[in-house]
Short mmCIF file of C-alpha atoms (C1' of nucleotides) in Angstrom, two decimals:
data_model
loop_
_atom_site.label_atom_id
_atom_site.label_comp_id
_atom_site.label_asym_id
_atom_site.label_seq_id
_atom_site.Cartn_x
_atom_site.Cartn_y
_atom_site.Cartn_z
CA UNK A 1 -17.92 -13.36 34.25
CA UNK A 2 -17.65 -14.11 30.69
CA UNK A 3 -15.11 -16.79 29.71
CA UNK A 4 -13.61 -14.61 26.88
CA UNK A 5 -12.19 -12.02 29.49
CA UNK A 6 -9.95 -14.84 30.62
CA UNK A 7 -8.29 -15.12 27.80
CA UNK A 8 -4.55 -13.67 28.09
CA UNK A 9 -2.84 -12.19 25.16
CA UNK A 10 1.14 -11.31 24.28
CA UNK A 11 0.63 -7.74 24.94
CA UNK A 12 -0.27 -8.48 28.76
CA UNK A 13 2.41 -10.63 29.45
CA UNK A 14 4.22 -8.74 31.60
CA UNK A 15 1.77 -8.62 33.83
CA UNK A 16 1.76 -12.71 34.68
CA UNK A 17 5.51 -13.13 35.41
CA UNK A 18 6.11 -16.45 36.89
CA UNK A 19 2.85 -17.53 36.11
CA UNK A 20 1.70 -20.59 34.04
CA UNK A 21 -0.30 -19.44 31.38
CA UNK A 22 -2.09 -20.32 28.08
CA UNK A 23 -1.86 -18.35 24.76
CA UNK A 24 -3.73 -18.89 21.77
CA UNK A 25 -1.89 -17.73 18.77
CA UNK A 26 -0.02 -18.83 15.36
CA UNK A 27 3.42 -19.74 14.45
CA UNK A 28 5.56 -16.71 13.37
CA UNK A 29 8.77 -18.82 12.88
CA UNK A 30 10.56 -21.88 14.27
CA UNK A 31 13.84 -22.99 14.87
CA UNK A 32 15.01 -26.15 15.63
CA UNK A 33 17.97 -27.33 17.73
CA UNK A 34 17.67 -30.81 18.82
CA UNK A 35 16.26 -31.66 22.27
CA UNK A 36 15.38 -27.80 22.10
CA UNK A 37 12.80 -26.36 19.81
CA UNK A 38 11.87 -22.37 19.47
CA UNK A 39 8.68 -21.40 18.60
CA UNK A 40 7.72 -17.65 17.58
CA UNK A 41 4.28 -17.30 18.66
CA UNK A 42 1.87 -14.50 17.56
CA UNK A 43 -1.12 -13.73 18.68
CA UNK A 44 -2.10 -10.18 16.75
CA UNK A 45 -1.28 -8.30 19.77
CA UNK A 46 2.70 -9.04 19.74
CA UNK A 47 5.18 -11.70 19.46
CA UNK A 48 6.62 -14.10 22.10
CA UNK A 49 9.49 -16.86 21.92
CA UNK A 50 8.20 -20.57 23.33
CA UNK A 51 10.89 -22.73 24.21
CA UNK A 52 10.10 -26.49 24.17
CA UNK A 53 12.83 -29.00 25.76
CA UNK A 54 12.84 -32.57 25.54
CA UNK A 55 13.61 -33.35 29.10
CA UNK A 56 10.74 -30.94 30.21
CA UNK A 57 7.80 -32.60 28.21
CA UNK A 58 6.39 -35.90 27.21
CA UNK A 59 7.31 -37.22 24.13
CA UNK A 60 3.97 -36.68 22.46
CA UNK A 61 4.03 -32.72 23.01
CA UNK A 62 7.60 -32.60 21.63
CA UNK A 63 6.65 -34.68 18.91
CA UNK A 64 3.49 -31.73 18.01
CA UNK A 65 6.23 -29.23 18.72
CA UNK A 66 8.25 -30.36 15.91
CA UNK A 67 5.55 -30.45 13.65
CA UNK A 68 4.60 -26.58 13.87
CA UNK A 69 4.91 -24.87 10.46
CA UNK A 70 4.88 -21.21 9.90
CA UNK A 71 1.52 -19.95 10.34
CA UNK A 72 0.28 -23.13 11.98
CA UNK A 73 -2.57 -22.39 14.66
CA UNK A 74 -1.75 -23.60 18.08
CA UNK A 75 -2.66 -23.49 21.89
CA UNK A 76 0.51 -23.16 24.07
CA UNK A 77 0.59 -23.70 27.62
CA UNK A 78 3.62 -22.78 29.75
CA UNK A 79 5.52 -20.64 32.33
CA UNK A 80 6.38 -16.85 31.60
CA UNK A 81 9.47 -15.75 32.60
CA UNK A 82 11.88 -12.66 32.01
CA UNK A 83 14.46 -13.67 29.38
CA UNK A 84 17.26 -11.27 27.88
CA UNK A 85 18.07 -13.69 25.15
CA UNK A 86 14.29 -13.69 23.94
CA UNK A 87 13.10 -11.08 21.62
CA UNK A 88 11.02 -8.66 23.38
CA UNK A 89 12.51 -9.76 26.73
CA UNK A 90 9.67 -12.55 27.86
CA UNK A 91 9.59 -16.04 27.16
CA UNK A 92 7.60 -19.20 27.43
CA UNK A 93 8.87 -22.51 28.92
CA UNK A 94 6.33 -24.36 27.46
CA UNK A 95 4.76 -27.16 29.63
CA UNK A 96 1.53 -28.25 26.94
CA UNK A 97 1.14 -27.70 23.73
CA UNK A 98 -2.02 -28.50 21.05
CA UNK A 99 -1.65 -27.65 17.34
CA UNK A 100 -5.02 -26.45 16.08
CA UNK A 101 -4.49 -27.05 12.64
CA UNK A 102 -1.15 -27.37 10.78
CA UNK A 103 -0.29 -24.97 7.90
CA UNK A 104 1.05 -26.25 4.80
CA UNK A 105 3.89 -24.17 2.49
CA UNK A 106 2.80 -21.16 4.03
CA UNK A 107 3.35 -18.15 0.72
CA UNK A 108 4.74 -15.68 2.44
CA UNK A 109 8.42 -16.73 4.09
CA UNK A 110 10.58 -14.56 6.19
CA UNK A 111 12.71 -13.53 3.06
CA UNK A 112 11.87 -10.84 0.87
CA UNK A 113 9.03 -10.53 -1.61
CA UNK A 114 8.20 -8.48 -4.58
CA UNK A 115 5.10 -5.48 -4.14
CA UNK A 116 3.42 -7.54 -6.90
CA UNK A 117 3.45 -10.88 -4.59
CA UNK A 118 2.80 -9.38 -1.68
CA UNK A 119 -0.46 -7.40 -2.47
CA UNK A 120 -1.33 -10.68 -4.23
CA UNK A 121 -1.27 -12.28 -0.92
CA UNK A 122 -2.74 -9.40 0.70
CA UNK A 123 -5.28 -11.63 3.06
CA UNK A 124 -2.07 -13.44 4.56
CA UNK A 125 0.43 -10.08 4.41
CA UNK A 126 -2.02 -8.51 6.96
CA UNK A 127 -0.17 -11.17 9.41
CA UNK A 128 3.13 -9.64 9.32
CA UNK A 129 4.47 -7.33 12.22
CA UNK A 130 5.16 -4.64 9.32
CA UNK A 131 1.76 -4.50 8.29
CA UNK A 132 0.35 -5.47 12.05
CA UNK A 133 1.41 -2.33 13.30
CA UNK A 134 0.04 0.15 10.29
CA UNK A 135 -3.26 -1.16 10.86
CA UNK A 136 -2.80 -0.50 14.68
CA UNK A 137 -1.63 3.08 13.90
CA UNK A 138 -4.63 3.10 11.23
CA UNK A 139 -6.72 2.29 14.04
CA UNK A 140 -5.38 5.31 16.05
CA UNK A 141 -5.52 7.62 13.52
CA UNK A 142 -9.48 6.96 13.44
CA UNK A 143 -9.99 6.94 16.83
CA UNK A 144 -7.90 10.17 17.02
CA UNK A 145 -10.41 11.80 14.64
CA UNK A 146 -13.84 10.55 16.32
CA UNK A 147 -12.22 11.65 19.59
CA UNK A 148 -11.42 15.09 18.42
CA UNK A 149 -14.54 15.79 16.57
CA UNK A 150 -17.06 13.93 19.71
CA UNK A 151 -15.07 15.93 21.98
CA UNK A 152 -15.44 19.21 20.37
CA UNK A 153 -19.02 19.47 20.16
CA UNK A 154 -19.43 17.89 16.29
CA UNK A 155 -22.09 15.29 15.86
CA UNK A 156 -21.48 12.13 13.60
CA UNK A 157 -23.94 13.02 10.72
CA UNK A 158 -23.30 10.10 7.65
CA UNK A 159 -23.82 10.84 4.20
CA UNK A 160 -25.58 8.41 1.59
CA UNK A 161 -22.89 6.51 -0.31
CA UNK A 162 -25.46 5.98 -3.20
CA UNK A 163 -26.10 9.32 -4.77
CA UNK A 164 -28.37 10.34 -7.88
CA UNK A 165 -25.86 13.17 -9.51
CA UNK A 166 -21.84 13.67 -9.57
CA UNK A 167 -21.11 16.19 -6.24
CA UNK A 168 -18.59 18.21 -8.02
CA UNK A 169 -19.34 17.37 -11.46
CA UNK A 170 -15.81 16.77 -12.44
CA UNK A 171 -14.57 13.41 -11.10
CA UNK A 172 -15.17 10.00 -12.67
CA UNK A 173 -17.66 7.88 -10.85
CA UNK A 174 -18.63 4.64 -10.37
CA UNK A 175 -22.15 3.95 -11.80
CA UNK A 176 -24.74 1.15 -11.13
CA UNK A 177 -28.36 0.72 -11.57
CA UNK A 178 -30.99 1.86 -8.88
CA UNK A 179 -34.20 0.09 -9.54
CA UNK A 180 -36.77 2.30 -11.47
CA UNK A 181 -34.97 5.24 -10.99
CA UNK A 182 -32.28 5.13 -13.44
CA UNK A 183 -28.58 5.72 -12.42
CA UNK A 184 -26.86 6.08 -9.56
CA UNK A 185 -23.06 6.77 -8.54
CA UNK A 186 -21.19 5.61 -5.58
CA UNK A 187 -20.44 9.02 -3.65
CA UNK A 188 -16.70 10.99 -4.38
CA UNK A 189 -17.49 12.94 -1.33
CA UNK A 190 -20.35 13.61 1.47
CA UNK A 191 -19.77 17.13 1.67
CA UNK A 192 -23.22 18.25 -0.01
CA UNK A 193 -25.17 16.24 2.53
CA UNK A 194 -22.75 17.47 5.33
CA UNK A 195 -23.81 21.09 4.33
CA UNK A 196 -27.79 19.98 4.63
CA UNK A 197 -26.63 18.59 8.43
CA UNK A 198 -24.74 21.49 9.16
CA UNK A 199 -27.45 24.03 9.01
CA UNK A 200 -29.45 21.53 11.20
CA UNK A 201 -27.21 20.21 13.95
CA UNK A 202 -24.50 23.02 13.80
CA UNK A 203 -21.18 21.20 14.25
CA UNK A 204 -21.47 17.86 12.00
CA UNK A 205 -18.73 15.59 10.64
CA UNK A 206 -19.36 12.51 7.72
CA UNK A 207 -16.98 9.90 7.74
CA UNK A 208 -16.71 7.09 5.63
CA UNK A 209 -15.79 5.31 2.39
CA UNK A 210 -15.54 7.35 -0.77
CA UNK A 211 -14.99 6.21 -4.58
CA UNK A 212 -13.38 7.92 -7.40
CA UNK A 213 -13.13 5.92 -10.87
CA UNK A 214 -10.06 7.67 -11.99
CA UNK A 215 -7.87 5.65 -13.41
CA UNK A 216 -5.14 6.87 -11.16
CA UNK A 217 -2.11 5.04 -11.03
CA UNK A 218 0.27 5.86 -8.47
CA UNK A 219 1.37 5.14 -4.54
CA UNK A 220 -1.11 7.87 -3.12
CA UNK A 221 -4.19 7.09 -5.00
CA UNK A 222 -6.91 4.66 -4.55
CA UNK A 223 -10.22 3.90 -5.88
CA UNK A 224 -11.98 3.34 -2.86
CA UNK A 225 -10.50 5.56 0.83
CA UNK A 226 -11.93 6.84 3.93
CA UNK A 227 -12.14 10.37 4.48
CA UNK A 228 -13.54 12.39 6.93
CA UNK A 229 -15.47 15.72 6.50
CA UNK A 230 -16.08 17.88 9.10
CA UNK A 231 -19.01 20.90 8.14
CA UNK A 232 -19.77 24.04 10.46
CA UNK A 233 -22.20 26.74 10.33
CA UNK A 234 -21.22 29.80 10.95
CA UNK A 235 -17.40 29.05 10.28
CA UNK A 236 -15.43 31.30 7.89
CA UNK A 237 -12.33 30.32 6.16
CA UNK A 238 -10.23 31.19 9.09
CA UNK A 239 -12.07 29.47 11.66
CA UNK A 240 -11.62 26.12 8.67
CA UNK A 241 -8.21 26.78 8.70
CA UNK A 242 -8.06 26.59 12.71
CA UNK A 243 -9.95 23.80 13.16
CA UNK A 244 -7.76 21.69 10.15
CA UNK A 245 -4.79 22.81 11.70
CA UNK A 246 -6.14 21.55 15.32
CA UNK A 247 -7.23 18.52 14.00
CA UNK A 248 -3.94 17.33 12.12
CA UNK A 249 -1.93 18.59 15.21
CA UNK A 250 -4.40 16.26 17.39
CA UNK A 251 -3.87 12.86 15.27
CA UNK A 252 -0.01 13.17 14.96
CA UNK A 253 0.54 13.57 18.88
CA UNK A 254 -2.42 11.22 19.54
CA UNK A 255 -0.30 8.68 17.39
CA UNK A 256 3.15 9.62 19.02
CA UNK A 257 1.60 9.16 22.21
CA UNK A 258 -0.20 5.73 21.66
CA UNK A 259 1.76 4.01 19.13
CA UNK A 260 5.30 4.17 20.45
CA UNK A 261 5.63 0.33 20.04
CA UNK A 262 4.03 0.19 16.25
CA UNK A 263 6.24 3.44 15.02
CA UNK A 264 9.63 1.78 16.33
CA UNK A 265 8.51 -1.66 14.48
CA UNK A 266 7.95 0.85 11.24
CA UNK A 267 11.23 2.55 12.16
CA UNK A 268 9.62 5.70 11.47
CA UNK A 269 11.92 8.88 12.52
CA UNK A 270 9.47 10.26 14.79
CA UNK A 271 11.58 13.43 16.20
CA UNK A 272 10.07 14.92 12.59
CA UNK A 273 6.69 14.12 13.86
CA UNK A 274 7.07 15.59 17.20
CA UNK A 275 7.46 19.00 15.87
CA UNK A 276 4.04 18.57 14.14
CA UNK A 277 2.35 21.41 16.75
CA UNK A 278 0.58 24.55 15.91
CA UNK A 279 1.22 27.28 14.40
CA UNK A 280 1.24 25.40 10.54
CA UNK A 281 2.60 27.36 7.40
CA UNK A 282 0.46 29.58 5.48
CA UNK A 283 0.41 30.75 2.25
CA UNK A 284 -1.83 32.31 -0.04
CA UNK A 285 -1.71 30.90 -3.60
CA UNK A 286 -0.66 34.08 -4.97
CA UNK A 287 2.16 34.20 -2.51
CA UNK A 288 2.85 30.31 -3.90
CA UNK A 289 3.04 31.53 -7.66
CA UNK A 290 5.47 34.42 -6.41
CA UNK A 291 7.73 31.52 -4.69
CA UNK A 292 7.58 29.50 -7.96
CA UNK A 293 8.46 32.69 -10.16
CA UNK A 294 11.83 32.86 -7.75
CA UNK A 295 12.72 29.58 -7.96
CA UNK A 296 12.26 29.03 -11.62
CA UNK A 297 9.45 26.49 -11.07
CA UNK A 298 7.67 25.83 -14.40
CA UNK A 299 3.95 24.71 -15.30
CA UNK A 300 4.62 21.52 -16.86
CA UNK A 301 1.92 20.66 -19.40
CA UNK A 302 1.25 18.54 -22.66
CA UNK A 303 1.08 20.20 -25.84
CA UNK A 304 0.52 17.63 -28.80
CA UNK A 305 1.68 14.68 -26.69
CA UNK A 306 4.98 16.61 -26.06
CA UNK A 307 5.71 17.55 -22.62
CA UNK A 308 6.72 21.27 -22.03
CA UNK A 309 7.91 23.81 -19.54
CA UNK A 310 5.93 27.24 -19.27
CA UNK A 311 8.01 29.82 -17.25
CA UNK A 312 7.31 31.69 -15.51
CA UNK A 313 4.46 29.55 -14.00
CA UNK A 314 0.66 31.41 -15.15
CA UNK A 315 -1.16 32.68 -12.49
CA UNK A 316 -4.47 30.92 -12.53
CA UNK A 317 -2.98 27.02 -13.27
CA UNK A 318 -3.79 24.62 -10.35
CA UNK A 319 -0.66 23.17 -8.51
CA UNK A 320 0.70 19.61 -9.48
CA UNK A 321 2.95 17.62 -7.85
CA UNK A 322 6.08 19.27 -9.06
CA UNK A 323 4.72 22.37 -7.60
CA UNK A 324 3.46 21.16 -4.72
CA UNK A 325 7.07 19.28 -3.29
CA UNK A 326 8.65 22.71 -4.67
CA UNK A 327 6.56 24.88 -2.08
CA UNK A 328 6.86 22.05 0.41
CA UNK A 329 10.50 22.05 0.26
CA UNK A 330 10.95 25.19 2.75
CA UNK A 331 8.72 23.61 5.26
CA UNK A 332 9.09 21.07 8.11
CA UNK A 333 5.20 20.91 8.93
CA UNK A 334 2.28 20.95 7.01
CA UNK A 335 1.18 24.08 4.99
CA UNK A 336 -2.32 25.35 4.10
CA UNK A 337 -2.56 26.65 0.63
CA UNK A 338 -5.91 29.17 0.58
CA UNK A 339 -7.51 31.32 -1.85
CA UNK A 340 -7.27 29.27 -5.24
CA UNK A 341 -8.30 30.83 -8.52
CA UNK A 342 -11.89 30.33 -9.12
CA UNK A 343 -12.01 28.66 -12.42
CA UNK A 344 -9.27 25.70 -10.84
CA UNK A 345 -11.81 24.90 -7.94
CA UNK A 346 -15.35 23.30 -7.75
CA UNK A 347 -18.63 25.42 -8.07
CA UNK A 348 -19.71 25.51 -4.53
CA UNK A 349 -16.88 27.68 -3.30
CA UNK A 350 -17.39 31.09 -2.19
CA UNK A 351 -15.41 33.85 -3.81
CA UNK A 352 -13.72 36.43 -2.00
CA UNK A 353 -15.13 39.53 -1.31
CA UNK A 354 -11.75 41.15 -1.26
CA UNK A 355 -11.01 39.62 -4.83
CA UNK A 356 -13.44 37.95 -7.01
CA UNK A 357 -10.76 36.04 -9.06
CA UNK A 358 -10.06 33.61 -6.45
CA UNK A 359 -12.10 31.72 -3.76
CA UNK A 360 -11.90 30.76 -0.14
CA UNK A 361 -10.26 27.37 -0.68
CA UNK A 362 -7.63 25.84 1.45
CA UNK A 363 -5.57 22.87 0.78
CA UNK A 364 -3.38 21.57 3.70
CA UNK A 365 0.07 19.97 2.14
CA UNK A 366 1.97 17.43 4.08
CA UNK A 367 5.79 17.55 4.85
CA UNK A 368 8.05 14.74 3.77
CA UNK A 369 6.15 14.43 0.42
CA UNK A 370 2.69 13.53 2.15
CA UNK A 371 0.91 15.30 -0.83
CA UNK A 372 -2.57 16.73 -0.13
CA UNK A 373 -3.74 15.82 3.13
CA UNK A 374 -6.90 18.18 3.12
CA UNK A 375 -8.94 20.12 1.01
CA UNK A 376 -11.47 22.74 1.93
CA UNK A 377 -13.26 25.88 1.53
CA UNK A 378 -16.29 28.10 2.91
CA UNK A 379 -18.96 27.66 0.95
CA UNK A 380 -21.04 29.96 -1.56
CA UNK A 381 -24.07 30.95 1.03
CA UNK A 382 -26.00 33.33 -1.59
CA UNK A 383 -28.92 31.71 -3.66
CA UNK A 384 -28.00 33.86 -6.67
CA UNK A 385 -24.09 33.24 -6.61
CA UNK A 386 -24.64 29.78 -6.18
CA UNK A 387 -27.12 29.35 -8.84
CA UNK A 388 -24.99 31.47 -11.24
CA UNK A 389 -22.12 28.83 -10.70
CA UNK A 390 -23.89 26.04 -11.53
CA UNK A 391 -25.03 27.23 -14.61
CA UNK A 392 -21.61 28.11 -15.73
CA UNK A 393 -20.34 24.91 -14.64
CA UNK A 394 -23.11 23.07 -16.86
CA UNK A 395 -24.45 21.26 -14.14
CA UNK A 396 -28.08 19.87 -13.76
CA UNK A 397 -30.26 22.71 -11.80
CA UNK A 398 -32.87 20.19 -10.77
CA UNK A 399 -30.59 17.41 -9.23
CA UNK A 400 -29.19 20.72 -6.99
CA UNK A 401 -32.37 21.86 -5.87
CA UNK A 402 -32.84 20.75 -2.87
CA UNK A 403 -28.96 22.05 -2.07
CA UNK A 404 -30.19 25.39 -3.26
CA UNK A 405 -33.05 25.29 -0.58
CA UNK A 406 -30.23 25.61 2.04
CA UNK A 407 -29.35 29.04 0.70
CA UNK A 408 -33.18 30.03 0.51
CA UNK A 409 -34.13 28.97 4.50
CA UNK A 410 -31.64 30.28 6.68
CA UNK A 411 -28.41 30.48 4.94
CA UNK A 412 -25.78 31.41 6.74
CA UNK A 413 -21.49 31.78 6.24
CA UNK A 414 -20.32 28.09 6.44
CA UNK A 415 -17.16 26.10 6.00
CA UNK A 416 -15.50 22.63 5.77
CA UNK A 417 -13.05 20.28 4.80
CA UNK A 418 -12.04 16.55 4.00
CA UNK A 419 -9.22 14.94 5.24
CA UNK A 420 -7.95 11.77 3.87
CA UNK A 421 -7.52 9.08 6.21
CA UNK A 422 -5.52 6.92 4.22
CA UNK A 423 -3.34 9.60 3.10
CA UNK A 424 -2.65 10.41 6.78
CA UNK A 425 -2.08 7.32 7.60
CA UNK A 426 0.92 7.03 5.17
CA UNK A 427 2.43 10.18 6.02
CA UNK A 428 2.62 8.76 9.91
CA UNK A 429 3.94 5.43 9.20
CA UNK A 430 6.20 6.60 6.61
CA UNK A 431 4.48 3.54 4.50
CA UNK A 432 5.86 3.86 0.63
CA UNK A 433 2.57 3.25 -0.65
CA UNK A 434 -1.12 3.97 -0.08
CA UNK A 435 -2.04 0.46 -0.52
CA UNK A 436 -0.03 -0.78 2.61
CA UNK A 437 -2.42 1.58 4.78
CA UNK A 438 -6.04 0.25 4.15
CA UNK A 439 -6.72 -3.47 5.04
CA UNK A 440 -8.05 -4.37 1.12
CA UNK A 441 -6.84 -1.69 -0.93
CA UNK A 442 -9.08 -1.10 -4.27
CA UNK A 443 -6.82 -0.11 -7.86
CA UNK A 444 -7.41 0.05 -10.76
CA UNK A 445 -5.64 -3.01 -11.43
CA UNK A 446 -6.41 -4.89 -8.46
CA UNK A 447 -10.19 -5.79 -6.86
CA UNK A 448 -8.89 -9.17 -5.15
CA UNK A 449 -8.29 -9.91 -2.41
"C1'" U B 1 -5.87 7.80 -21.45
"C1'" C B 2 0.09 9.03 -22.40
"C1'" C B 3 4.97 7.98 -21.05
"C1'" U B 4 8.83 4.17 -19.65
"C1'" G B 5 10.07 -0.65 -17.27
"C1'" A B 6 9.20 -5.84 -16.25
"C1'" G B 7 7.59 -10.79 -16.88
"C1'" U B 8 13.26 -17.64 -16.06
"C1'" A B 9 11.90 -22.61 -9.70
"C1'" G B 10 6.76 -21.58 -4.22
"C1'" C B 11 10.15 -16.65 -3.33
"C1'" U B 12 14.02 -13.06 -5.10
"C1'" C B 13 17.34 -12.96 -8.94
"C1'" A B 14 21.61 -14.24 -12.59
"C1'" G B 15 21.84 -16.11 -17.44
"C1'" C B 16 27.62 -12.11 -22.21
"C1'" U B 17 27.64 -10.93 -29.65
"C1'" G B 18 21.67 -16.95 -30.23
"C1'" G B 19 25.30 -22.52 -29.03
"C1'" U B 20 26.08 -29.25 -25.18
"C1'" U B 21 21.11 -31.82 -20.07
"C1'" A B 22 18.92 -23.75 -17.82
"C1'" G B 23 21.52 -21.81 -13.21
"C1'" A B 24 22.12 -19.53 -7.50
"C1'" G B 25 20.50 -18.04 -2.61
"C1'" C B 26 16.33 -18.65 0.29
"C1'" A B 27 11.47 -21.64 0.98
"C1'" U B 28 10.02 -27.19 1.35
"C1'" C B 29 11.09 -32.37 2.49
"C1'" U B 30 15.01 -36.10 5.14
"C1'" G B 31 19.09 -36.27 8.74
"C1'" A B 32 22.35 -34.41 13.02
"C1'" C B 33 22.57 -30.51 17.18
"C1'" U B 34 20.34 -27.68 24.53
"C1'" G B 35 20.00 -21.08 23.39
"C1'" U B 36 18.07 -20.20 18.07
"C1'" U B 37 17.06 -14.72 16.63
"C1'" A B 38 16.64 -14.46 8.13
"C1'" A B 39 20.41 -20.66 13.21
"C1'" U B 40 24.40 -24.00 11.15
"C1'" C B 41 25.93 -28.79 8.47
"C1'" A B 42 25.15 -32.83 5.23
"C1'" G B 43 21.56 -35.07 1.30
"C1'" A B 44 16.98 -34.60 -1.82
"C1'" G B 45 13.17 -33.06 -5.00
"C1'" G B 46 11.54 -29.13 -7.44
"C1'" G B 47 11.13 -25.31 -14.62
"C1'" U B 48 5.56 -25.31 -20.71
"C1'" C B 49 12.00 -19.44 -19.40
"C1'" G B 50 4.11 -14.58 -19.53
"C1'" G B 51 0.80 -16.95 -24.37
"C1'" G B 52 1.12 -17.19 -29.88
"C1'" G B 53 3.52 -16.46 -34.44
"C1'" G B 54 8.13 -15.57 -37.02
"C1'" U B 55 13.68 -16.02 -38.31
"C1'" U B 56 17.84 -19.82 -37.92
"C1'" C B 57 20.90 -26.05 -38.33
"C1'" A B 58 20.04 -24.05 -33.11
"C1'" A B 59 15.80 -18.98 -29.43
"C1'" G B 60 15.61 -17.73 -22.11
"C1'" U B 61 18.58 -14.53 -25.90
"C1'" C B 62 16.44 -11.74 -32.09
"C1'" C B 63 11.74 -10.22 -34.77
"C1'" C B 64 5.91 -9.58 -34.71
"C1'" U B 65 2.08 -9.52 -31.86
"C1'" C B 66 -1.24 -10.45 -27.45
"C1'" C B 67 -1.77 -10.73 -22.45
"C1'" U B 68 -0.15 -9.62 -17.19
"C1'" C B 69 2.00 -6.44 -13.65
"C1'" A B 70 4.48 -1.87 -11.61
"C1'" G B 71 5.33 3.99 -11.33
"C1'" G B 72 5.22 8.55 -13.13
"C1'" A B 73 1.89 12.41 -15.53
"C1'" G B 74 -3.17 14.16 -15.35
"C1'" C B 75 -7.30 13.87 -11.72
"C1'" C B 76 -7.47 14.64 -6.60
"C1'" A B 77 -7.87 13.03 -0.34
#
RNA sequence: UCCUGAGUAGCUCAGCUGGUUAGAGCAUCUGACUGUUAAUCAGAGGGUCGGGGGUUCAAGUCCCUCCUCAGGAGCCA
């Protein structure tokens, strides 16, 4: 058997009570008490209190224990015992101790710190128990996503990250030189490629990082974030919305089941999350506008640098944060808003055959101010209609020739959506800022570490 | 890009209408302690008050300018 398989971790300690074992980790904190030393040891899977008593070990070991500082790396041998006085219920009665490296002046102390300081030390901040818990939930969210799709007949089909053109033609993109072929851009969505993949394999999902060069400065935006985008042949908008609800329900329930400890560390009120089961809420854009009218929610717009309120909210304008939060106040579960005005949405979305002023688009808004978790639509599958929309939007037809091909050779109704991984993790963990839910956030004024 | 706010010790902050040698808590170092959970007690070290310029007998404090950062709008997942 490989030796590494015998390495014991703190989360498995309950299986070896009474045995003498070895743990490899780092010093989370220490307190001395004369002939008695308490060492809180962490190893990434948990934290356990180790006790060094002068009467139980030789002088050298005791001195080695005294020399340990916060975040020093150490290998500790000792006997596992159940101990009510210790946090977590278990304790290591130390018999041997080997300092691997002594850390000097670890910057993040057990006391309070400001946001700016912590994010500057992101590479070390990840060691804190709160960040550790968030990263574990993130891993669980991603596993839930993959399990859900893999278990429902979807195939993973990666989309390229370097693309020759702007996918939706709207967002600002990061630009780079691509050999002798001119400019290339970092992808803001894998959707167009996912459509081609769906017409090849039926049900696919693309999962990877996405880039937006918008100069956003908010607690829910990143310039680099992860998105999963399923795309399904022969799915209409209703199928699309059903799938979106199934996915979100699955993710939340999976996290509740597998991340009990993590959510407790984060002090997340899970009674709220337990309610996240289908059916969710659904309203059309027009119904949402009616609601805004009834509640006197205005459109906030800037005219000549002055912010003005426009009442009643004009039909045709896209919703901003103010409108979305007002609409969500009545809901304790996610809500899908569907059938948006054509002008407010992307060129590739299919018009509603029953009302040409709207497109078959949908956004899922999360409760508790989670914001937009999902954006999706049924795609325009008619060659002429799509061509018309490309031209109306002043997009280069040549660049979209391959995309138009999909409407020429066996076109079918098809739909898909994109779910923001970080937005979802932020909601489930209750993190106050999106930068806490990705290991190394990329934001407008921060690219280090 | 626009609006608002903030930069004082390693960290979190106080510092009033300008006025002796700029403060606290924590962290660090030294010492005491067999049950600590952010231990406690005694002592020590630690500052270009974001940079530059100006007003003044005197500037952390007032004025100008630049820099850095934060979060709100817009954009969106």
